[in-house]
Amino acid sequence: MYMLVASLTAGVNIGFAQLYPVLIDSGVFASMCPGTPTQSCPERDSALSKMLEIGAALNILVQAPSGALLDFVGPRITCWIGLATSLAGSLLFAYSSSTFNAYTVGFALMNAGGPFVFLSIFPVATLFPYNSGFVMALLNGSFSACALLFVIFNKMYYSLNIPVKTLFLGYSVLIGVIAVCTFFFWPWRKWVIPTFTIESNHNESESNIQIPEEPKSYWATLKKNILNLHFLYLIIYIPTMVSMGNFYLGTSTYQLALVTSHKDQIDLYNQILGYLLPTLGIVMAPLGLIVDKLGINYAICFFVAVSCICHIIGIVRNLPLQIVRFVGFSIYYPYTFTLSSVFIADKFGFETYGFQFGLVALVSGTLGFPLTSLVDYIVLGPKVYYDWLNIIWIVCTLAGLIYPLNTVFI
């Protein structure tokens, strides 16, 4: 149930590659391409890319307040706020038109509501303390499955001729159904696993069960955790990786155009990416066992290796190799969020988990706003910039090895 809800609401920006052709054929932002309302042009591509980047950035940005809200008011209210925001966005998108252009605002609201719903699910991991990495990887995999939503929209639009307005009105009804389900499956407060110690004295006839001392206040614990060097590493590295992933999602079509000039091939490969991203995001959830069984250092090394392979292929520009890149991206992009969540849980526990995870996401989202200008510059500028960016991404990815190397050798 929790995975299904996450896959429907957590990050609708993930499936944008499948929504893109539908929006083009439906005439979204058609005024930017005079005379060709159902075709693309650089200005229209830029507007759609900016809509995606704003939505993706907000999806990450609001995780800070949603995480803090989760810590204080619990999962159910947090989930309700997210569903209400997503519902407003879906309705705005459904009723947008050439005279009422609210597509960007609607898409942004749908993405902004997702984290409130998504983070309200994470307390489930506290029920499995010895397999929290696997559980979190599973939940993060369901985040990637959000791509399936627009895959379904794509098929319904082209196969059944269902208009965009009807599709998003139907999605609004689905959000309402989820809201009803929260009454039965979402708790008011986070699940808390009680801790106690048992001290045995062989000279005594019975054990002495002692409850630990009263823990520090929430804010004192939070301050200590966010000033920790482990967390400082995380809050620098993860946002960089998230920005890389969002940039690729926003420019995958244009990067494919550097490899082939055939539109049919570009559309086919975009469909492959649209299927691989949600599928592998769930199938590769057992990667969370790397953390549970081997530790966080091995998880980081695996992440760095997969990410570097993806960006190297981006420089090679070989069409069949793009499938390998899709597979790698479909693993490492959701794994970025898994790495962040299990790192925080592994090093700091769950007491301040919501705020810490949200703070990392806040920095990630903040980087997403200047990224929209970069997308404009790259899409409308010389294509050679993609090569330089892939090289920069490789260097940034390799910098992540600082943590495991420091842990092992220092």
XYZ file of C-alpha atoms in Angstrom:
410
model
C 0.000 0.000 0.000
C 2.727 2.466 1.002
C 4.798 1.719 -2.112
C 1.750 2.122 -4.359
C 0.921 5.540 -2.912
C 4.550 6.655 -3.229
C 4.699 5.497 -6.860
C 1.613 7.586 -7.695
C 2.435 10.842 -5.927
C 6.039 11.159 -4.707
C 7.805 12.568 -7.768
C 5.748 13.002 -10.927
C 8.653 14.852 -12.555
C 10.427 11.494 -12.965
C 8.202 10.500 -15.890
C 8.399 13.778 -17.766
C 10.032 12.163 -20.816
C 6.755 10.300 -21.441
C 4.604 13.368 -20.818
C 6.680 15.597 -23.125
C 5.306 14.355 -26.509
C 1.772 14.451 -25.118
C 2.178 18.098 -24.146
C 3.607 18.937 -27.567
C 0.722 17.274 -29.418
C -1.790 18.916 -27.063
C -0.509 22.400 -27.889
C 0.990 23.278 -24.497
C 3.083 26.453 -24.923
C 2.133 26.376 -28.626
C 2.236 30.177 -28.835
C 6.023 29.988 -28.657
C 6.125 28.191 -32.015
C 3.981 30.303 -34.389
C 2.616 28.282 -37.308
C 3.599 24.915 -35.812
C 1.310 24.349 -32.791
C 1.949 20.580 -32.664
C 5.705 20.699 -33.287
C 8.675 21.554 -31.151
C 11.008 24.535 -31.358
C 13.907 25.747 -29.153
C 11.768 28.306 -27.315
C 9.058 25.757 -26.563
C 11.614 23.136 -25.524
C 13.149 25.685 -23.194
C 9.761 26.482 -21.595
C 8.969 22.788 -21.069
C 12.455 22.128 -19.675
C 12.079 25.057 -17.299
C 8.711 23.686 -16.159
C 10.377 20.349 -15.432
C 13.334 21.874 -13.619
C 11.121 24.093 -11.442
C 8.915 21.121 -10.606
C 11.900 18.874 -9.856
C 13.559 21.563 -7.737
C 10.386 22.193 -5.714
C 9.887 18.466 -5.284
C 13.199 18.417 -3.433
C 13.010 21.888 -1.916
C 9.838 21.306 0.117
C 11.272 18.181 1.714
C 12.812 20.397 4.415
C 9.461 21.696 5.740
C 7.804 18.336 5.115
C 10.555 16.582 7.070
C 10.222 19.001 9.988
C 6.439 18.638 9.853
C 6.778 14.854 9.995
C 8.950 15.091 13.112
C 6.377 17.267 14.899
C 2.850 16.391 13.720
C 3.259 12.827 12.490
C 2.641 10.946 9.234
C -1.109 11.370 8.741
C -1.323 15.169 8.816
C 1.874 15.424 6.775
C 0.343 13.155 4.152
C -2.912 15.145 4.038
C -1.071 18.411 3.388
C 0.827 16.800 0.521
C -2.286 15.317 -1.046
C -4.126 18.658 -0.877
C -1.212 20.391 -2.621
C -0.983 17.712 -5.320
C -4.739 17.865 -5.870
C -4.626 21.634 -6.393
C -1.785 21.220 -8.906
C -3.545 18.470 -10.819
C -6.741 20.516 -11.126
C -4.800 23.590 -12.259
C -3.001 21.573 -14.919
C -6.274 20.019 -16.091
C -8.005 23.390 -16.572
C -5.014 25.224 -18.079
C -5.267 26.453 -21.651
C -3.861 29.074 -24.002
C -5.956 31.724 -22.228
C -5.326 30.373 -18.714
C -1.690 29.310 -18.751
C -1.130 27.675 -15.369
C 0.766 24.615 -16.578
C 3.999 25.497 -14.794
C 2.219 26.376 -11.545
C 0.118 23.213 -11.682
C 3.106 20.983 -12.419
C 5.068 22.692 -9.635
C 2.277 22.094 -7.090
C 1.991 18.419 -8.027
C 5.704 18.040 -7.416
C 5.602 20.124 -4.226
C 2.961 17.895 -2.674
C 4.831 14.672 -3.361
C 7.491 14.905 -0.597
C 4.880 15.398 2.121
C 3.274 12.115 1.090
C 6.599 10.378 0.487
C 8.259 11.266 3.797
C 5.125 10.316 5.722
C 5.820 6.723 4.637
C 9.393 6.465 5.927
C 8.512 5.757 9.587
C 7.732 2.234 8.340
C 11.501 1.608 8.333
C 11.617 1.941 12.123
C 9.723 -1.346 12.347
C 12.694 -3.135 10.738
C 15.785 -1.774 12.520
C 18.119 -4.493 11.204
C 16.970 -4.127 7.606
C 16.268 -0.403 7.455
C 18.579 0.007 4.449
C 16.594 -2.531 2.435
C 13.236 -1.021 3.457
C 14.362 2.501 2.573
C 15.757 1.322 -0.752
C 12.402 -0.302 -1.463
C 10.543 2.913 -0.641
C 12.973 4.995 -2.699
C 12.506 2.544 -5.549
C 8.803 3.281 -5.465
C 9.729 6.954 -5.918
C 11.237 6.031 -9.296
C 8.069 4.128 -10.152
C 6.344 7.521 -10.416
C 7.541 7.473 -14.019
C 4.887 4.842 -14.721
C 2.146 7.427 -14.150
C 3.019 9.380 -17.278
C 3.812 6.181 -19.190
C 0.172 5.276 -18.617
C -0.914 8.806 -19.575
C 1.103 8.491 -22.797
C -0.553 5.196 -23.743
C -4.037 6.431 -22.899
C -3.530 9.619 -24.891
C -2.240 7.977 -28.069
C -4.141 4.678 -27.917
C -7.499 5.827 -26.528
C -7.425 9.506 -27.595
C -8.132 10.664 -24.045
C -7.372 14.417 -23.776
C -4.920 15.849 -21.278
C -7.700 17.531 -19.289
C -9.489 14.225 -18.730
C -6.260 12.467 -17.753
C -5.456 14.973 -15.034
C -9.050 15.108 -13.787
C -8.865 11.333 -13.395
C -5.601 11.734 -11.509
C -7.331 14.217 -9.203
C -9.966 11.604 -8.370
C -7.186 9.102 -7.637
C -5.602 11.539 -5.170
C -8.961 11.778 -3.408
C -9.110 7.994 -3.091
C -5.625 7.970 -1.557
C -6.717 10.597 0.971
C -9.492 8.272 2.119
C -7.021 5.393 2.488
C -4.817 7.420 4.835
C -7.538 7.165 7.520
C -6.894 3.426 7.688
C -3.171 3.004 6.971
C -1.374 6.162 8.182
C -0.716 6.552 11.928
C -1.145 9.855 13.745
C 2.346 9.615 15.253
C 5.583 7.992 14.119
C 6.178 4.441 15.240
C 8.772 4.440 17.998
C 10.778 1.367 18.879
C 11.275 1.410 22.668
C 14.830 0.831 23.842
C 15.995 -0.586 27.131
C 19.032 -2.318 28.552
C 19.198 -5.450 30.619
C 22.037 -5.680 33.083
C 22.705 -9.140 34.439
C 24.618 -9.849 37.622
C 25.590 -13.440 38.104
C 25.723 -12.882 41.861
C 22.075 -11.813 41.917
C 19.008 -13.931 41.422
C 17.261 -11.659 38.928
C 18.110 -9.198 36.164
C 17.896 -5.463 36.521
C 16.005 -3.759 33.725
C 16.920 -0.105 33.384
C 15.239 2.472 31.217
C 17.799 4.834 29.621
C 18.105 8.377 30.816
C 15.813 10.996 29.319
C 17.227 11.869 25.867
C 18.358 15.319 24.899
C 15.808 17.757 23.536
C 14.949 17.499 19.866
C 16.701 20.759 18.955
C 19.856 19.907 20.909
C 20.090 16.565 19.144
C 19.387 18.170 15.771
C 22.105 20.794 16.264
C 24.632 18.145 17.182
C 23.721 16.016 14.167
C 23.781 18.725 11.499
C 27.187 19.999 12.687
C 28.647 16.503 12.465
C 31.336 16.042 9.756
C 29.482 13.016 8.366
C 26.425 15.140 7.734
C 28.455 17.996 6.238
C 29.879 15.558 3.689
C 26.392 14.330 2.856
C 24.883 17.792 2.463
C 27.573 18.751 -0.055
C 27.793 15.554 -2.088
C 24.165 14.433 -2.419
C 22.821 17.785 -3.750
C 25.525 17.749 -6.406
C 24.470 14.266 -7.508
C 20.770 15.169 -7.486
C 21.455 18.187 -9.712
C 23.295 15.925 -12.141
C 20.315 13.595 -12.308
C 17.780 16.386 -12.765
C 19.890 17.916 -15.517
C 19.962 14.623 -17.406
C 16.198 14.174 -17.024
C 15.694 17.650 -18.483
C 18.091 17.210 -21.405
C 17.958 13.491 -22.254
C 16.037 14.177 -25.468
C 18.573 16.766 -26.624
C 21.519 14.542 -25.749
C 19.976 11.704 -27.752
C 19.712 14.117 -30.692
C 23.527 14.333 -30.655
C 23.722 10.587 -31.234
C 20.974 10.180 -33.849
C 19.043 12.585 -36.042
C 16.083 10.217 -36.490
C 13.095 11.358 -34.448
C 11.647 7.836 -34.355
C 14.800 6.539 -32.714
C 14.817 9.374 -30.194
C 11.185 8.662 -29.303
C 11.900 4.934 -29.003
C 14.870 5.471 -26.714
C 12.896 7.924 -24.593
C 10.234 5.251 -24.164
C 12.913 2.753 -23.114
C 14.178 5.219 -20.500
C 10.601 5.787 -19.356
C 10.157 2.054 -18.742
C 13.581 1.357 -17.253
C 13.551 4.160 -14.678
C 10.557 2.940 -12.630
C 11.220 -0.743 -13.213
C 14.854 -0.806 -12.149
C 14.149 1.619 -9.322
C 12.074 -1.118 -7.675
C 13.969 -4.203 -8.893
C 17.282 -2.810 -7.629
C 15.863 -2.016 -4.191
C 17.899 -4.913 -2.713
C 20.913 -2.631 -3.179
C 19.907 -1.335 0.234
C 21.293 -4.618 1.558
C 24.757 -3.308 0.655
C 24.380 -0.876 3.528
C 22.802 -3.409 5.873
C 25.405 -6.121 5.236
C 28.584 -4.382 4.004
C 28.323 -0.813 5.245
C 27.960 2.682 3.832
C 31.475 2.802 2.309
C 30.708 0.001 -0.163
C 27.416 1.680 -1.034
C 29.197 4.941 -1.902
C 31.823 3.140 -4.023
C 29.097 1.330 -5.962
C 27.250 4.596 -6.515
C 30.385 6.357 -7.796
C 31.193 3.528 -10.232
C 27.716 3.445 -11.812
C 27.484 7.231 -12.080
C 30.890 7.556 -13.763
C 29.985 4.906 -16.350
C 26.826 6.859 -17.263
C 28.696 10.116 -17.884
C 31.517 8.434 -19.809
C 28.924 6.972 -22.186
C 27.500 10.493 -22.575
C 30.828 11.568 -24.064
C 31.218 8.506 -26.314
C 27.912 9.166 -28.154
C 27.195 5.635 -29.318
C 23.486 4.900 -29.799
C 23.351 1.266 -28.553
C 25.439 2.271 -25.526
C 22.681 4.690 -24.529
C 20.746 1.647 -23.293
C 23.602 0.954 -20.887
C 23.452 4.584 -19.812
C 19.707 4.320 -19.256
C 20.200 1.233 -17.102
C 22.958 2.923 -15.121
C 20.950 6.118 -14.684
C 17.852 4.179 -13.636
C 19.965 2.617 -10.878
C 22.018 5.561 -9.665
C 19.351 8.297 -9.760
C 16.966 6.661 -7.260
C 20.010 5.266 -5.442
C 21.007 8.888 -4.716
C 17.967 9.272 -2.487
C 18.457 5.806 -1.008
C 22.063 6.656 -0.163
C 20.974 9.861 1.558
C 18.205 8.237 3.583
C 20.173 5.193 4.738
C 23.249 7.330 5.496
C 21.226 9.518 7.864
C 19.481 6.546 9.460
C 22.767 4.646 9.797
C 24.754 7.508 11.329
C 22.105 9.440 13.264
C 19.043 7.230 13.763
C 15.420 8.320 13.314
C 14.845 10.951 15.986
C 15.702 13.892 13.703
C 15.552 11.932 10.447
C 12.770 13.991 8.853
C 14.489 17.354 9.289
C 17.955 16.102 8.292
C 16.699 14.370 5.170
C 14.693 17.463 4.333
C 17.690 19.728 4.869
C 19.775 17.739 2.397
C 16.862 17.953 -0.025
C 16.543 21.692 0.588
C 20.109 22.274 -0.585
C 19.471 19.967 -3.543
C 16.373 21.928 -4.508
C 18.138 25.262 -4.146
C 20.739 24.124 -6.657
C 17.898 23.234 -9.014
C 16.891 26.851 -9.598
C 20.168 28.063 -11.186
C 20.113 24.757 -13.058
C 17.108 26.023 -15.058
C 19.264 28.841 -16.441
C 21.964 26.324 -17.299
C 19.422 24.224 -19.200
C 18.353 27.327 -21.161
C 21.962 28.126 -22.021
C 22.797 24.551 -23.036
C 19.621 23.802 -25.012
C 19.787 27.068 -26.953
C 23.594 27.086 -27.246
C 26.350 24.984 -28.845
C 25.899 21.255 -28.259
C 29.567 20.756 -27.379
C 28.731 21.948 -23.844
C 27.268 18.526 -23.055
C 30.720 16.962 -23.315
C 32.240 19.441 -20.893
C 29.369 18.998 -18.456
C 29.746 15.225 -18.513
C 33.440 15.625 -17.716
C 32.587 17.966 -14.829
C 29.991 15.491 -13.551
C 32.597 12.695 -13.596
C 35.007 14.782 -11.492
C 32.228 15.681 -9.034
C 31.188 12.038 -8.761
C 34.727 10.848 -8.045
C 34.941 13.431 -5.254
C 32.472 11.268 -3.374
C 35.230 8.759 -2.698
C 36.682 11.203 -0.165
C 34.417 9.811 2.554
C 35.179 6.055 2.227
C 38.903 6.714 1.636
C 39.039 8.973 4.686
C 37.225 6.358 6.764
C 39.511 3.522 5.692
C 42.940 5.148 5.612
C 42.707 7.942 8.196
